[in-house]
mmCIF file of C-alpha atoms in Angstrom:
data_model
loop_
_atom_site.group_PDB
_atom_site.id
_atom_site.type_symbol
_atom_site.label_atom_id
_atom_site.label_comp_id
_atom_site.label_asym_id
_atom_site.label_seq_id
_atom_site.Cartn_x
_atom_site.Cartn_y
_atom_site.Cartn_z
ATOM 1 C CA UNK I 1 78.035 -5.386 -72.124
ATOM 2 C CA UNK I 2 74.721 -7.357 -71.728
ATOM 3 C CA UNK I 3 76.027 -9.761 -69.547
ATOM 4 C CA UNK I 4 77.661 -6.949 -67.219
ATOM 5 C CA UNK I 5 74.816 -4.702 -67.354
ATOM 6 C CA UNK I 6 72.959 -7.591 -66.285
ATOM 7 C CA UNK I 7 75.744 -8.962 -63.446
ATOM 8 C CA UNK I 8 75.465 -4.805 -62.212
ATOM 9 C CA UNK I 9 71.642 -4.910 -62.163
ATOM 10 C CA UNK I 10 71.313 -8.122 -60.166
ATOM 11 C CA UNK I 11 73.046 -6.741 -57.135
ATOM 12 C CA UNK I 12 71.033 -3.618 -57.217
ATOM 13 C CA UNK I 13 67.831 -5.832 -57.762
ATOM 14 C CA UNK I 14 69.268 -7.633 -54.671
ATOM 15 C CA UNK I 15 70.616 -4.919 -52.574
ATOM 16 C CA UNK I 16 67.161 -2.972 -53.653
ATOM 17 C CA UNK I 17 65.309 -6.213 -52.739
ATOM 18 C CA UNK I 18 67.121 -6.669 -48.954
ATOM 19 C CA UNK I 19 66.676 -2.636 -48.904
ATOM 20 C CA UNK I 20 62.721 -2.843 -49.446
ATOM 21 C CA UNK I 21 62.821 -5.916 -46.894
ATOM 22 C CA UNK I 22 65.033 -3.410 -44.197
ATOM 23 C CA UNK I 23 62.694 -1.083 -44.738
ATOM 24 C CA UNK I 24 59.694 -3.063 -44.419
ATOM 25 C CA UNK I 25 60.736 -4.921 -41.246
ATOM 26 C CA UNK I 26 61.578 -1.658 -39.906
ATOM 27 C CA UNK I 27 58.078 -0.723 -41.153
ATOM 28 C CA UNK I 28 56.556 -3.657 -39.303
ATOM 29 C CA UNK I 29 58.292 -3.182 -36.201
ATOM 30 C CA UNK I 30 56.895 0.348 -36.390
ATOM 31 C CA UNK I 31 53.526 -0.600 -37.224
ATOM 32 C CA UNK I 32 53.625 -3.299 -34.603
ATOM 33 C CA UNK I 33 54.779 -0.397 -32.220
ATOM 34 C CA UNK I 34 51.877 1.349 -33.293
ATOM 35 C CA UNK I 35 49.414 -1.095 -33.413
ATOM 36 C CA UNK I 36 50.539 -1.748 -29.253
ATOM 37 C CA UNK I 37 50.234 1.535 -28.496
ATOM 38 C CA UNK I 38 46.677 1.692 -30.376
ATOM 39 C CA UNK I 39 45.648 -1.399 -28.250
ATOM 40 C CA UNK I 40 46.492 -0.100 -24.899
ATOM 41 C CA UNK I 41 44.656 3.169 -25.485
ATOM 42 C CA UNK I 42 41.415 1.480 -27.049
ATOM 43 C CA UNK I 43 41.307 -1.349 -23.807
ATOM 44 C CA UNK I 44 42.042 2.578 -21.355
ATOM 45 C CA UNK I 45 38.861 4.040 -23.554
ATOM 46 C CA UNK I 46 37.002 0.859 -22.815
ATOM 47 C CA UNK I 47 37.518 0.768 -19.543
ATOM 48 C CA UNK I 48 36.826 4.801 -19.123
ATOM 49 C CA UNK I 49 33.548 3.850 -21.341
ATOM 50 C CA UNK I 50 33.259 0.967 -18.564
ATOM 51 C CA UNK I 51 33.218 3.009 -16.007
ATOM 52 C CA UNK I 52 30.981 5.851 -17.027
ATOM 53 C CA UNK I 53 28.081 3.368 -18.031
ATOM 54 C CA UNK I 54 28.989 2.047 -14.497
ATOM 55 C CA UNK I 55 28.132 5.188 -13.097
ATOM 56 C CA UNK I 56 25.219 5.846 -15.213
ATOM 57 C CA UNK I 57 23.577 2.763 -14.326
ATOM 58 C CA UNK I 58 24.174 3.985 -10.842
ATOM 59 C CA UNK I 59 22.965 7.447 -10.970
ATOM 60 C CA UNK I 60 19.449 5.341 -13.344
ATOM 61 C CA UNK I 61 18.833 3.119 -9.994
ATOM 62 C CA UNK I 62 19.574 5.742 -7.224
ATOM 63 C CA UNK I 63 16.734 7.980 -9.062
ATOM 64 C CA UNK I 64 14.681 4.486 -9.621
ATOM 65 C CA UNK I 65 14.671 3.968 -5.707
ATOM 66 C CA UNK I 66 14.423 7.824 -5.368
ATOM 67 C CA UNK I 67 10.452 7.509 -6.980
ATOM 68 C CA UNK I 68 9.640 4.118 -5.527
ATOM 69 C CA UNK I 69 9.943 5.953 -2.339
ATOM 70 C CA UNK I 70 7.567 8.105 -3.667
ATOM 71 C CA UNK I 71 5.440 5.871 -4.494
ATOM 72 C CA UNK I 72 5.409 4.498 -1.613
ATOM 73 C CA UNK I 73 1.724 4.852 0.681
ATOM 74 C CA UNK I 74 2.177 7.452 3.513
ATOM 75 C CA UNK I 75 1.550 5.966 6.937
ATOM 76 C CA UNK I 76 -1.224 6.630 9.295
ATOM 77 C CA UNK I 77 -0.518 9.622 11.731
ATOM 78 C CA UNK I 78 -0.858 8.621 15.529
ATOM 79 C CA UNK I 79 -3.820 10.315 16.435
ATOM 80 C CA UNK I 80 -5.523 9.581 13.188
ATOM 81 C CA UNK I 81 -5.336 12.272 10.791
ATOM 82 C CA UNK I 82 -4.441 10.939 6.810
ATOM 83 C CA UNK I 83 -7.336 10.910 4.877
ATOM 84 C CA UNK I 84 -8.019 6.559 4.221
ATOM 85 C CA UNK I 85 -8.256 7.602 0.327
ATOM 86 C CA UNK I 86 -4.756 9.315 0.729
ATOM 87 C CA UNK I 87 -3.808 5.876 2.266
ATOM 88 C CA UNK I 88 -4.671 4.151 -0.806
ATOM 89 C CA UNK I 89 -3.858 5.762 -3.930
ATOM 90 C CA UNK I 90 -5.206 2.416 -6.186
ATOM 91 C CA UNK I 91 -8.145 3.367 -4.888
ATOM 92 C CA UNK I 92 -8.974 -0.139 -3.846
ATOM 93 C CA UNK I 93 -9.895 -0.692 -0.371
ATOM 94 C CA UNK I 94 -9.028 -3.542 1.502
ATOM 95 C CA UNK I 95 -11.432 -6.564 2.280
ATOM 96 C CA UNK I 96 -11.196 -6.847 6.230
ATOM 97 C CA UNK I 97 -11.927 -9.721 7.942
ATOM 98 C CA UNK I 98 -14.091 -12.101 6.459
ATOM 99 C CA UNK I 99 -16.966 -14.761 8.117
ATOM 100 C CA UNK I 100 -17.202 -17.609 6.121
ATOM 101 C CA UNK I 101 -21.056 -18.828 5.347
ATOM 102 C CA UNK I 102 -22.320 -21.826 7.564
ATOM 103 C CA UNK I 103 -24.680 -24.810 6.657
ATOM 104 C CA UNK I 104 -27.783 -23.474 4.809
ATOM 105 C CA UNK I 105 -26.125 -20.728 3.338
ATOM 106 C CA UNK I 106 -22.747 -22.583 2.009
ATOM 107 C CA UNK I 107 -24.351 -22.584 -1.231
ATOM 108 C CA UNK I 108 -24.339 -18.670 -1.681
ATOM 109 C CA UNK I 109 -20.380 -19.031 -1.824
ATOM 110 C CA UNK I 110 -20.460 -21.574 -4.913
ATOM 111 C CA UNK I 111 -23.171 -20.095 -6.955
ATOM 112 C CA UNK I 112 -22.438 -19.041 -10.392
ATOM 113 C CA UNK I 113 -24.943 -16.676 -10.032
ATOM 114 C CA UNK I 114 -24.582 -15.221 -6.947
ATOM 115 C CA UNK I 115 -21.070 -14.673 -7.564
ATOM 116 C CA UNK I 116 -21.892 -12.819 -10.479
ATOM 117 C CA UNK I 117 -24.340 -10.378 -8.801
ATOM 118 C CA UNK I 118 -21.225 -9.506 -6.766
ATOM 119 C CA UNK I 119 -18.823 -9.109 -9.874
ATOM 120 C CA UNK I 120 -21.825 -6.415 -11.150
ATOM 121 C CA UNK I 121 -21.966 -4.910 -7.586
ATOM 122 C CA UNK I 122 -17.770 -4.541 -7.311
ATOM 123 C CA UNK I 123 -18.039 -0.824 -7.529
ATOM 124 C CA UNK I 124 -20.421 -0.523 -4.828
ATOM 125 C CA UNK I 125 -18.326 -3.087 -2.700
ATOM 126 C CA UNK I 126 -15.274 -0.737 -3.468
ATOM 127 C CA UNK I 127 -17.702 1.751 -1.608
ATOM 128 C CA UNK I 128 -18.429 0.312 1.356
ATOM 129 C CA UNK I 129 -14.805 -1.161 1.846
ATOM 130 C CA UNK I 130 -13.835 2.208 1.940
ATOM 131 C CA UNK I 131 -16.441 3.789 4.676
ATOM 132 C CA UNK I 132 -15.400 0.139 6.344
ATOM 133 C CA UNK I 133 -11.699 1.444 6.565
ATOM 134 C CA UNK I 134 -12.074 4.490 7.884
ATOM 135 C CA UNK I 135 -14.306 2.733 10.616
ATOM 136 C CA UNK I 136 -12.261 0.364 11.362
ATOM 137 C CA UNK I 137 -9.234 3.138 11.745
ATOM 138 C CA UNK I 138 -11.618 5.282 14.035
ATOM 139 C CA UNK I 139 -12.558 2.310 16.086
ATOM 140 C CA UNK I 140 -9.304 1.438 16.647
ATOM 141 C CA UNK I 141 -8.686 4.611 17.591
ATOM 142 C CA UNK I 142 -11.041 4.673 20.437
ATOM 143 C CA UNK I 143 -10.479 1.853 22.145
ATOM 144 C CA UNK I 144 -7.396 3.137 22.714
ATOM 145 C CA UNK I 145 -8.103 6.502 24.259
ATOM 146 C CA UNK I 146 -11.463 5.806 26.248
ATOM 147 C CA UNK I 147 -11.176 5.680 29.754
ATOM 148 C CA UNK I 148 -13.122 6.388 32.694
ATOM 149 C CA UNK I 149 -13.240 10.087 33.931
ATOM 150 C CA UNK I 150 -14.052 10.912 30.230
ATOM 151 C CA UNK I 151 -17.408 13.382 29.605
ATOM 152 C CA UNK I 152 -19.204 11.410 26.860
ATOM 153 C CA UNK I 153 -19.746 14.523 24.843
ATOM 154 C CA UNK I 154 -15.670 14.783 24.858
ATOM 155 C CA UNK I 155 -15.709 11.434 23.828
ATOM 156 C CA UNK I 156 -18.473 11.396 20.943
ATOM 157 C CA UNK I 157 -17.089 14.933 19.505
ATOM 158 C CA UNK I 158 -13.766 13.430 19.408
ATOM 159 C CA UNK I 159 -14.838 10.244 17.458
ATOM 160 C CA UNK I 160 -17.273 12.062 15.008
ATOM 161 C CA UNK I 161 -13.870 14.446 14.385
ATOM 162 C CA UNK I 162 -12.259 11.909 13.501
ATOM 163 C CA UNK I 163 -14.023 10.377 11.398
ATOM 164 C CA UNK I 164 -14.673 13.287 9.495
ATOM 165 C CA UNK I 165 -10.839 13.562 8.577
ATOM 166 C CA UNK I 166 -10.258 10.024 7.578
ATOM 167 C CA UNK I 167 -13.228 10.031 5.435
ATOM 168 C CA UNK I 168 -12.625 13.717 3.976
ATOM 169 C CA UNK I 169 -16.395 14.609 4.822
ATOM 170 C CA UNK I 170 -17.873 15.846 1.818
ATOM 171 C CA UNK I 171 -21.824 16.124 2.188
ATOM 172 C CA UNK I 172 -24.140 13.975 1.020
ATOM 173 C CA UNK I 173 -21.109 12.410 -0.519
ATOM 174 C CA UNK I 174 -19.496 10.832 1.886
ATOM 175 C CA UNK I 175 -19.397 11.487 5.715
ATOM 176 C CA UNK I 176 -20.995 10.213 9.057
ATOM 177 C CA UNK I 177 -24.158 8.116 8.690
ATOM 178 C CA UNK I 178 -25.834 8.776 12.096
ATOM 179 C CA UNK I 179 -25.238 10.757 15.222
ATOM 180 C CA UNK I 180 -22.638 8.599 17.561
ATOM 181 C CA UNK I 181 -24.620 6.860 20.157
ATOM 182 C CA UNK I 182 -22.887 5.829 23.431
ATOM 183 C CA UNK I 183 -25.314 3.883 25.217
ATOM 184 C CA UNK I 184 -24.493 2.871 28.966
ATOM 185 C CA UNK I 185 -25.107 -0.079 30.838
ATOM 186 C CA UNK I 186 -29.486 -0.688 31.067
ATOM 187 C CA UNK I 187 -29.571 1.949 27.889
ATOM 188 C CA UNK I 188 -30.131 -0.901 24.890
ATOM 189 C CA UNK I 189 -28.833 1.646 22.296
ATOM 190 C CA UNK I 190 -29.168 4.988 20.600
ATOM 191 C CA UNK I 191 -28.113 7.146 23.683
ATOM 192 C CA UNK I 192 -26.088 11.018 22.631
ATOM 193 C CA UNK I 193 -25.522 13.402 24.784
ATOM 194 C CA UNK I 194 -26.582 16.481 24.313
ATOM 195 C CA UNK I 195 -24.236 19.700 24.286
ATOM 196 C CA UNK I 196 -23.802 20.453 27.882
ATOM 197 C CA UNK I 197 -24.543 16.819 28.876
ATOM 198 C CA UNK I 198 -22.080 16.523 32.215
ATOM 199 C CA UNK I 199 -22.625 12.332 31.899
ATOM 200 C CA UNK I 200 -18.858 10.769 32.991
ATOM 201 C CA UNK I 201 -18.109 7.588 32.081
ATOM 202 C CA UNK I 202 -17.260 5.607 35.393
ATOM 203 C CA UNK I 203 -14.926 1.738 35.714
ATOM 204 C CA UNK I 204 -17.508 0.124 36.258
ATOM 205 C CA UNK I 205 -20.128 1.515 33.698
ATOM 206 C CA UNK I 206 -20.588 -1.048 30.112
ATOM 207 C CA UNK I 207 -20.836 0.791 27.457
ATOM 208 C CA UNK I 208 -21.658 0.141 23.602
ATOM 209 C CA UNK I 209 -20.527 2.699 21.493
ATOM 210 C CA UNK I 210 -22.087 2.789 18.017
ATOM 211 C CA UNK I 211 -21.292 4.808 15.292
ATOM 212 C CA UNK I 212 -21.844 4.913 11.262
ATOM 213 C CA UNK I 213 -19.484 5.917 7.976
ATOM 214 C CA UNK I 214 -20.970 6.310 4.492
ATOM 215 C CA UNK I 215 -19.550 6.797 1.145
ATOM 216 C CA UNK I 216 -22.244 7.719 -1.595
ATOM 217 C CA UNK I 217 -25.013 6.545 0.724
ATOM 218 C CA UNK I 218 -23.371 3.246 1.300
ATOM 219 C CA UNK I 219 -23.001 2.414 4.893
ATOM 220 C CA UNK I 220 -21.238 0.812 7.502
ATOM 221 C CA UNK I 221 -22.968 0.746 11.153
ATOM 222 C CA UNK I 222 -21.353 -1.345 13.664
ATOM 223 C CA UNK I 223 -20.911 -1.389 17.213
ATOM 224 C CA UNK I 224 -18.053 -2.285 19.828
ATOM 225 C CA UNK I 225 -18.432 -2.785 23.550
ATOM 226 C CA UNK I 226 -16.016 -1.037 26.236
ATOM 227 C CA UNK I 227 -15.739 -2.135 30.044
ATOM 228 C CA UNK I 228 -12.855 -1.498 32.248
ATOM 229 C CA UNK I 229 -13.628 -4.329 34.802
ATOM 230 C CA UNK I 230 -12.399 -7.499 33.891
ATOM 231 C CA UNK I 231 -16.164 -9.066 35.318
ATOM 232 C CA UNK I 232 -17.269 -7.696 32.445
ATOM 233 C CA UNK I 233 -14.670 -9.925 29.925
ATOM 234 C CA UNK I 234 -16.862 -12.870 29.637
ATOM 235 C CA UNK I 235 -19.764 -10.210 28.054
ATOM 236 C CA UNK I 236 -17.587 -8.886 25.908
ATOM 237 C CA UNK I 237 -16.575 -12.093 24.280
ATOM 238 C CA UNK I 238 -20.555 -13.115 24.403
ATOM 239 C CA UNK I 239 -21.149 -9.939 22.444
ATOM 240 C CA UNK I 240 -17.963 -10.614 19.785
ATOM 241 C CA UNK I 241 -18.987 -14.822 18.971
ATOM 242 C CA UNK I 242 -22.956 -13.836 18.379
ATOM 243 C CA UNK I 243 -21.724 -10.849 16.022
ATOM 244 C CA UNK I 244 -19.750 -13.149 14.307
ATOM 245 C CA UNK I 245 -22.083 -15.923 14.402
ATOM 246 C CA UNK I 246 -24.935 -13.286 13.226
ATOM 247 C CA UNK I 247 -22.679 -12.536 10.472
ATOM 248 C CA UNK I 248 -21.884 -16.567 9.093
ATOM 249 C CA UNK I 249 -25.998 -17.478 8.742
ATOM 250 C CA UNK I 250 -27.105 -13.896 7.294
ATOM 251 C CA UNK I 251 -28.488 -14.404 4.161
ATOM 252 C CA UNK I 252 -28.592 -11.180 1.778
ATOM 253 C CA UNK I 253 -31.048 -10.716 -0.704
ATOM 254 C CA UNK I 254 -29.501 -9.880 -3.567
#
């Protein structure tokens, strides 16, 4: 009875043995099913996740452009009308042309200590540069609208206008330095009109128009000549070297 009890249990050990393997291939196939199916819908999750970062990093550098266009400086009206500080919202003005030193004073641009006097004097510099600006914005400005036929007081009012825009006039705080003078041809300088002055300016009149900006009580005076007859060229390029040369051997006591 042992020996067929134990023949009876060895085919049910076997049959329970290929039944447990049946069901376990079955099991793998299924799982292997599964596991496929599980794949393809965690690469379609990954790519929607793909896509939506895409998109995000889109939308991130559309609104990055967005307020760097902002950012960006406004431009000069034509006429002149943006205050220069609204042109510069670092508030650092720019350095303009610059005349190096000559001979004798070569030594002013390598000394330690000079240099540091203008390190300590930066603010003030700052100052100036910006009165310089707007001058240099009002005088370009100018000598694009005079023109003979103009009445001088048209002409000055229209200038000092000006530059009270660009340099947002505020008192003794910043404004224009000096009445605009307009000097004509024998006049060496400091001619204005008065109100009701009928004075024209005529082709062949030479005339030096000088006019001043200040910010705190820092300021910038210069001059430019106007003629409309070419005779006149040669004076006008006299008048341009000896400023410049003026400017290379002036020696500042600072």
């Amino acid at each position: 009875m042992a020996s067929e009890d134990l023949k009876t249990q060895v085919p049910v050990e076997e049959n329970g043995t290929k039944e447990e393997e049946k069901n376990g291939n079955l099991a793998s196939a299924s799982n292997e099913n599964g596991d496929s199916s599980y794949v393809s819908s965690v690469i379609q999750k990954e790519d929607e996740e793909g896509e939506e970062e895409t998109k995000e990093a889109a939308k991130k550098k559309k609104k990055k452009n967005k307020s760097k266009k902002k950012k960006e400086s406004p431009k000069q009206t034509d006429p002149p009308s943006i205050p220069v500080v609204d042109l510069f919202p670092s508030g650092e003005f720019p350095e303009g042309e610059i005349q190096q030193y000559k001979d004798d004073n070569l030594w002013r641009a390598t000394s330690e200590e000079k240099r540091e006097v203008e390190r300590l004097e930066k603010p003030m510099y700052n100052s100036v540069r910006q009165a310089a600006e707007v001058h240099r914005q009002v005088r370009k400005f100018m000598k694009s609208i005079v023109k003979p036929g103009m009445l001088m007081t048209d002409l000055c009012e229209t200038l000092e206008n000006t530059v009270r825009k660009l340099i947002s006039e505020n008192g003794l705080q910043a404004g224009i330095a000096f009445p605009t003078g307009c000097s004509l041809n024998w006049v060496a300088a400091h001619w204005t009109p008065n109100s009701g002055d009928k004075t024209v300016l005529q082709y062949d009149d030479v005339m030096k128009l000088d006019f001043g900006t200040h910010i705190d009580g820092h300021i910038v005076d210069c001059a430019f000549t106007v003629a409309f007859n070419p005779m006149f060229d040669p004076l006008l390029e006299a008048s341009r070297e000896a400023t410049n040369t003026g400017i290379k051997v002036l020696t500042f006591y600072l």
